Amino acid sequence: MPVKKRLVPLIALFAAGSALAQAPVKQDNQWRGAMNAGASVASGNTDATSFNVSANAAKASQDDKLNFYLTTLYGTKKKDGSSQETANLFRAGAKYDRNLNENVFAFGSLDTEHDKLQELDLRAVTAGGVGYHLIKNDNTIFDVFSGLTYNHERFTNETRNSMEFLIGEESQHRITDTTSLNQRFALYPNLTDSGLRAQFDAGLATSITRKIELKLTLSNRFQSNPRPGIKKTDTLFLTSIGYRFGAD
């Protein structure tokens, strides 16, 4: 996904990622989440439009946590009478954590992705492993984790299946009563073939009202062996307005 070609429409969007813009989930077994949307329109020498829709939901208890996320991003631009897509992206997934003791947890996850500009028809990654809570309180959760994944990638003219090693860290921070910051970084060294994937997501959310929030998200994806002609690094910077649902 060439970043420069999409910079104008993307800067005005802002959201999504992997359920990033939320504070640590309360452990009361109640569902909480948000639905978000953003759009931009530009006219002049270049006519460009783009929009995104995303959602996340999670619930947690003293013993486990379950969360889901969804992100879609689409954009076009028109110049000299010709129109072309600047973004056509879909991501969705789920993750389940089960506490083994006060600090150690096991997890399983499924992540799917479609990205037309990367010639990626489908990427489906199932993962499992263990993690450790370095910090866990009402305002901050900081985890490190490791495990294995099975990665199925179907490109326009190629299909890849591989095992990967997974290592990473993630954290959720309640900065104030109205503002939260989340981030996640993960490495996926390929165990079947040579290659490496890396993912980084960071999100900031601040409340406008009790139910309405503004989200800012930075998302970066790196793949050492993309399809010929496709860049190795893909960066998104997005904005959106979100509506919170579920328990307060």
Short mmCIF file of C-alpha atoms in Angstrom, two decimals:
data_model
loop_
_atom_site.label_atom_id
_atom_site.label_comp_id
_atom_site.label_asym_id
_atom_site.label_seq_id
_atom_site.Cartn_x
_atom_site.Cartn_y
_atom_site.Cartn_z
CA MET A 1 0.00 0.00 0.00
CA PRO A 2 1.96 3.08 -1.15
CA VAL A 3 1.82 5.57 1.72
CA LYS A 4 2.54 8.79 -0.17
CA LYS A 5 -0.33 8.24 -2.61
CA ARG A 6 -2.78 8.02 0.27
CA LEU A 7 -1.39 10.61 2.65
CA VAL A 8 -4.01 13.32 2.00
CA PRO A 9 -7.12 11.15 2.51
CA LEU A 10 -5.66 9.13 5.37
CA ILE A 11 -4.57 12.00 7.61
CA ALA A 12 -8.22 13.04 7.98
CA LEU A 13 -9.53 9.60 8.98
CA PHE A 14 -8.01 8.17 12.18
CA ALA A 15 -9.28 5.11 14.05
CA ALA A 16 -9.22 1.38 14.26
CA GLY A 17 -6.20 -0.77 14.76
CA SER A 18 -6.80 -3.74 17.11
CA ALA A 19 -9.25 -2.35 19.53
CA LEU A 20 -6.60 0.12 20.53
CA ALA A 21 -8.39 3.14 21.91
CA GLN A 22 -9.73 1.80 25.17
CA ALA A 23 -8.60 1.95 28.78
CA PRO A 24 -7.97 -1.27 30.74
CA VAL A 25 -11.24 -3.25 30.69
CA LYS A 26 -13.03 -3.50 34.03
CA GLN A 27 -13.08 -7.07 35.35
CA ASP A 28 -16.85 -7.27 35.93
CA ASN A 29 -17.77 -9.62 33.05
CA GLN A 30 -19.68 -6.81 31.28
CA TRP A 31 -19.41 -6.01 27.55
CA ARG A 32 -17.95 -2.65 26.56
CA GLY A 33 -16.90 -1.30 23.20
CA ALA A 34 -17.14 1.42 20.59
CA MET A 35 -18.21 1.96 17.00
CA ASN A 36 -16.22 4.52 15.02
CA ALA A 37 -16.38 6.29 11.68
CA GLY A 38 -14.28 8.83 9.82
CA ALA A 39 -14.29 10.41 6.37
CA SER A 40 -12.52 13.04 4.31
CA VAL A 41 -13.20 14.87 1.04
CA ALA A 42 -10.65 16.92 -0.90
CA SER A 43 -11.16 18.88 -4.14
CA GLY A 44 -8.98 20.99 -6.38
CA ASN A 45 -6.03 19.70 -8.38
CA THR A 46 -6.85 16.26 -6.95
CA ASP A 47 -10.34 15.09 -5.98
CA ALA A 48 -10.10 12.52 -3.19
CA THR A 49 -12.58 10.83 -0.87
CA SER A 50 -12.04 8.25 1.83
CA PHE A 51 -13.86 6.74 4.76
CA ASN A 52 -13.37 4.16 7.47
CA VAL A 53 -15.60 2.22 9.84
CA SER A 54 -14.34 0.28 12.84
CA ALA A 55 -15.64 -1.38 15.97
CA ASN A 56 -14.32 -3.13 19.04
CA ALA A 57 -15.91 -4.98 21.94
CA ALA A 58 -14.47 -6.65 25.03
CA LYS A 59 -15.42 -8.15 28.34
CA ALA A 60 -13.22 -9.30 31.21
CA SER A 61 -13.53 -11.13 34.49
CA GLN A 62 -11.05 -12.06 37.20
CA ASP A 63 -10.26 -15.22 35.21
CA ASP A 64 -10.37 -14.34 31.51
CA LYS A 65 -10.85 -11.70 28.80
CA LEU A 66 -12.43 -11.81 25.33
CA ASN A 67 -12.22 -9.06 22.71
CA PHE A 68 -13.18 -8.53 19.07
CA TYR A 69 -12.21 -5.86 16.54
CA LEU A 70 -13.14 -4.80 13.01
CA THR A 71 -11.60 -2.18 10.70
CA THR A 72 -12.47 -1.15 7.14
CA LEU A 73 -10.78 1.57 5.10
CA TYR A 74 -11.61 2.68 1.55
CA GLY A 75 -10.43 5.64 -0.51
CA THR A 76 -10.35 6.90 -4.09
CA LYS A 77 -8.83 9.84 -5.92
CA LYS A 78 -9.49 11.39 -9.31
CA LYS A 79 -6.98 13.36 -11.35
CA ASP A 80 -7.11 14.42 -15.01
CA GLY A 81 -10.38 12.57 -15.43
CA SER A 82 -9.10 9.19 -14.21
CA SER A 83 -10.08 7.55 -10.92
CA GLN A 84 -8.13 5.07 -8.85
CA GLU A 85 -8.39 3.41 -5.46
CA THR A 86 -6.08 4.76 -2.79
CA ALA A 87 -7.12 2.28 -0.08
CA ASN A 88 -9.14 -0.93 0.10
CA LEU A 89 -8.50 -2.57 3.46
CA PHE A 90 -10.40 -4.90 5.80
CA ARG A 91 -9.15 -6.28 9.14
CA ALA A 92 -11.03 -8.31 11.75
CA GLY A 93 -10.10 -10.59 14.60
CA ALA A 94 -10.68 -11.96 18.08
CA LYS A 95 -8.49 -12.82 21.08
CA TYR A 96 -9.14 -14.82 24.25
CA ASP A 97 -6.94 -14.63 27.37
CA ARG A 98 -7.16 -17.08 30.28
CA ASN A 99 -5.34 -16.35 33.52
CA LEU A 100 -3.23 -19.27 34.77
CA ASN A 101 -2.28 -17.41 37.95
CA GLU A 102 -2.04 -13.80 39.10
CA ASN A 103 0.63 -12.89 36.52
CA VAL A 104 0.69 -15.59 33.82
CA PHE A 105 -1.99 -16.05 31.16
CA ALA A 106 -2.55 -18.22 28.09
CA PHE A 107 -4.06 -16.81 24.91
CA GLY A 108 -5.50 -17.79 21.55
CA SER A 109 -6.32 -15.46 18.68
CA LEU A 110 -7.50 -15.26 15.09
CA ASP A 111 -6.68 -12.29 12.83
CA THR A 112 -7.85 -11.82 9.24
CA GLU A 113 -6.88 -9.17 6.70
CA HIS A 114 -7.66 -8.17 3.10
CA ASP A 115 -5.65 -5.46 1.34
CA LYS A 116 -6.28 -5.01 -2.37
CA LEU A 117 -3.39 -2.59 -2.93
CA GLN A 118 -0.97 -5.19 -1.51
CA GLU A 119 -2.58 -7.83 -3.80
CA LEU A 120 -3.55 -9.62 -0.57
CA ASP A 121 -6.86 -11.42 -1.00
CA LEU A 122 -6.73 -12.93 2.49
CA ARG A 123 -4.36 -13.32 5.39
CA ALA A 124 -5.65 -15.55 8.22
CA VAL A 125 -3.39 -15.96 11.25
CA THR A 126 -4.22 -18.24 14.18
CA ALA A 127 -2.00 -17.86 17.24
CA GLY A 128 -1.55 -19.38 20.67
CA GLY A 129 0.88 -18.87 23.49
CA VAL A 130 1.50 -17.51 26.96
CA GLY A 131 2.00 -14.05 28.40
CA TYR A 132 3.06 -12.33 31.59
CA HIS A 133 1.56 -9.26 33.29
CA LEU A 134 4.53 -7.04 34.16
CA ILE A 135 2.11 -4.37 35.43
CA LYS A 136 -1.58 -4.85 36.17
CA ASN A 137 -3.68 -2.28 38.01
CA ASP A 138 -6.74 -0.09 37.39
CA ASN A 139 -4.77 2.46 35.35
CA THR A 140 -2.10 0.41 33.55
CA ILE A 141 -1.73 -3.05 32.08
CA PHE A 142 1.62 -3.95 30.53
CA ASP A 143 2.10 -7.46 29.12
CA VAL A 144 4.81 -9.41 27.32
CA PHE A 145 3.86 -12.52 25.34
CA SER A 146 5.21 -15.27 23.11
CA GLY A 147 3.83 -18.15 21.11
CA LEU A 148 3.38 -19.77 17.68
CA THR A 149 1.19 -18.87 14.71
CA TYR A 150 -0.09 -20.53 11.56
CA ASN A 151 -0.21 -17.98 8.73
CA HIS A 152 -2.30 -18.57 5.60
CA GLU A 153 -1.73 -15.89 2.94
CA ARG A 154 -3.58 -15.85 -0.36
CA PHE A 155 -2.32 -13.26 -2.84
CA THR A 156 -3.61 -12.59 -6.35
CA ASN A 157 -1.16 -15.03 -7.95
CA GLU A 158 0.31 -16.91 -4.99
CA THR A 159 -0.66 -18.80 -1.82
CA ARG A 160 1.63 -19.15 1.20
CA ASN A 161 1.24 -21.28 4.33
CA SER A 162 3.79 -21.03 7.11
CA MET A 163 4.49 -21.38 10.81
CA GLU A 164 5.75 -18.32 12.66
CA PHE A 165 7.25 -17.57 16.04
CA LEU A 166 5.48 -14.75 17.89
CA ILE A 167 7.01 -12.39 20.44
CA GLY A 168 5.74 -9.02 21.54
CA GLU A 169 4.44 -6.60 24.15
CA GLU A 170 1.32 -4.50 24.63
CA SER A 171 0.00 -2.01 27.12
CA GLN A 172 -3.10 -0.03 28.04
CA HIS A 173 -2.87 3.21 30.02
CA ARG A 174 -5.57 5.36 31.60
CA ILE A 175 -3.88 8.78 31.48
CA THR A 176 -6.83 10.70 32.94
CA ASP A 177 -10.51 9.97 33.54
CA THR A 178 -11.22 11.00 29.93
CA THR A 179 -8.06 9.99 28.03
CA SER A 180 -6.41 6.62 27.39
CA LEU A 181 -3.39 5.41 25.44
CA ASN A 182 -2.77 1.91 24.07
CA GLN A 183 0.09 0.37 22.10
CA ARG A 184 1.14 -3.04 20.80
CA PHE A 185 4.30 -4.30 19.06
CA ALA A 186 4.75 -7.84 17.74
CA LEU A 187 7.40 -9.69 15.70
CA TYR A 188 6.63 -12.77 13.57
CA PRO A 189 9.84 -14.53 12.41
CA ASN A 190 8.93 -17.14 9.79
CA LEU A 191 9.82 -20.72 10.82
CA THR A 192 8.90 -22.32 7.48
CA ASP A 193 10.65 -19.97 5.07
CA SER A 194 12.97 -17.02 5.51
CA GLY A 195 11.14 -13.82 6.28
CA LEU A 196 9.81 -11.57 9.02
CA ARG A 197 6.60 -9.69 9.73
CA ALA A 198 6.27 -6.89 12.27
CA GLN A 199 3.24 -4.98 13.52
CA PHE A 200 2.97 -1.81 15.59
CA ASP A 201 -0.23 -0.08 16.68
CA ALA A 202 -0.65 2.92 18.95
CA GLY A 203 -3.91 4.66 19.78
CA LEU A 204 -5.08 7.65 21.78
CA ALA A 205 -8.73 8.17 22.79
CA THR A 206 -10.26 11.14 24.56
CA SER A 207 -13.87 11.62 25.62
CA ILE A 208 -15.94 14.41 24.10
CA THR A 209 -19.04 13.39 26.08
CA ARG A 210 -19.83 10.35 28.23
CA LYS A 211 -20.58 8.28 25.11
CA ILE A 212 -18.73 10.12 22.31
CA GLU A 213 -14.95 10.02 21.88
CA LEU A 214 -12.24 11.13 19.48
CA LYS A 215 -9.70 8.47 18.44
CA LEU A 216 -6.23 8.86 16.95
CA THR A 217 -4.36 5.79 15.73
CA LEU A 218 -0.99 5.04 14.16
CA SER A 219 -0.63 1.62 12.53
CA ASN A 220 2.48 0.18 10.86
CA ARG A 221 2.94 -3.16 9.08
CA PHE A 222 6.27 -4.56 7.82
CA GLN A 223 6.78 -7.66 5.68
CA SER A 224 10.26 -8.60 4.48
CA ASN A 225 9.01 -10.66 1.50
CA PRO A 226 6.03 -8.87 -0.07
CA ARG A 227 4.75 -9.47 -3.57
CA PRO A 228 6.98 -8.07 -6.35
CA GLY A 229 6.43 -4.35 -6.76
CA ILE A 230 4.84 -3.94 -3.31
CA LYS A 231 6.60 -1.90 -0.61
CA LYS A 232 7.75 -3.68 2.54
CA THR A 233 6.35 -1.07 4.94
CA ASP A 234 2.75 0.15 5.15
CA THR A 235 1.82 2.98 7.53
CA LEU A 236 -1.62 4.37 8.34
CA PHE A 237 -2.45 7.46 10.38
CA LEU A 238 -6.19 7.69 11.01
CA THR A 239 -8.81 9.66 12.95
CA SER A 240 -12.46 9.01 13.77
CA ILE A 241 -15.33 9.84 16.06
CA GLY A 242 -16.58 6.92 18.16
CA TYR A 243 -19.72 5.99 20.06
CA ARG A 244 -19.20 3.90 23.22
CA PHE A 245 -21.69 1.17 24.07
CA GLY A 246 -22.15 -1.31 26.87
CA ALA A 247 -21.67 -0.91 30.59
CA ASP A 248 -20.23 2.35 31.97
#
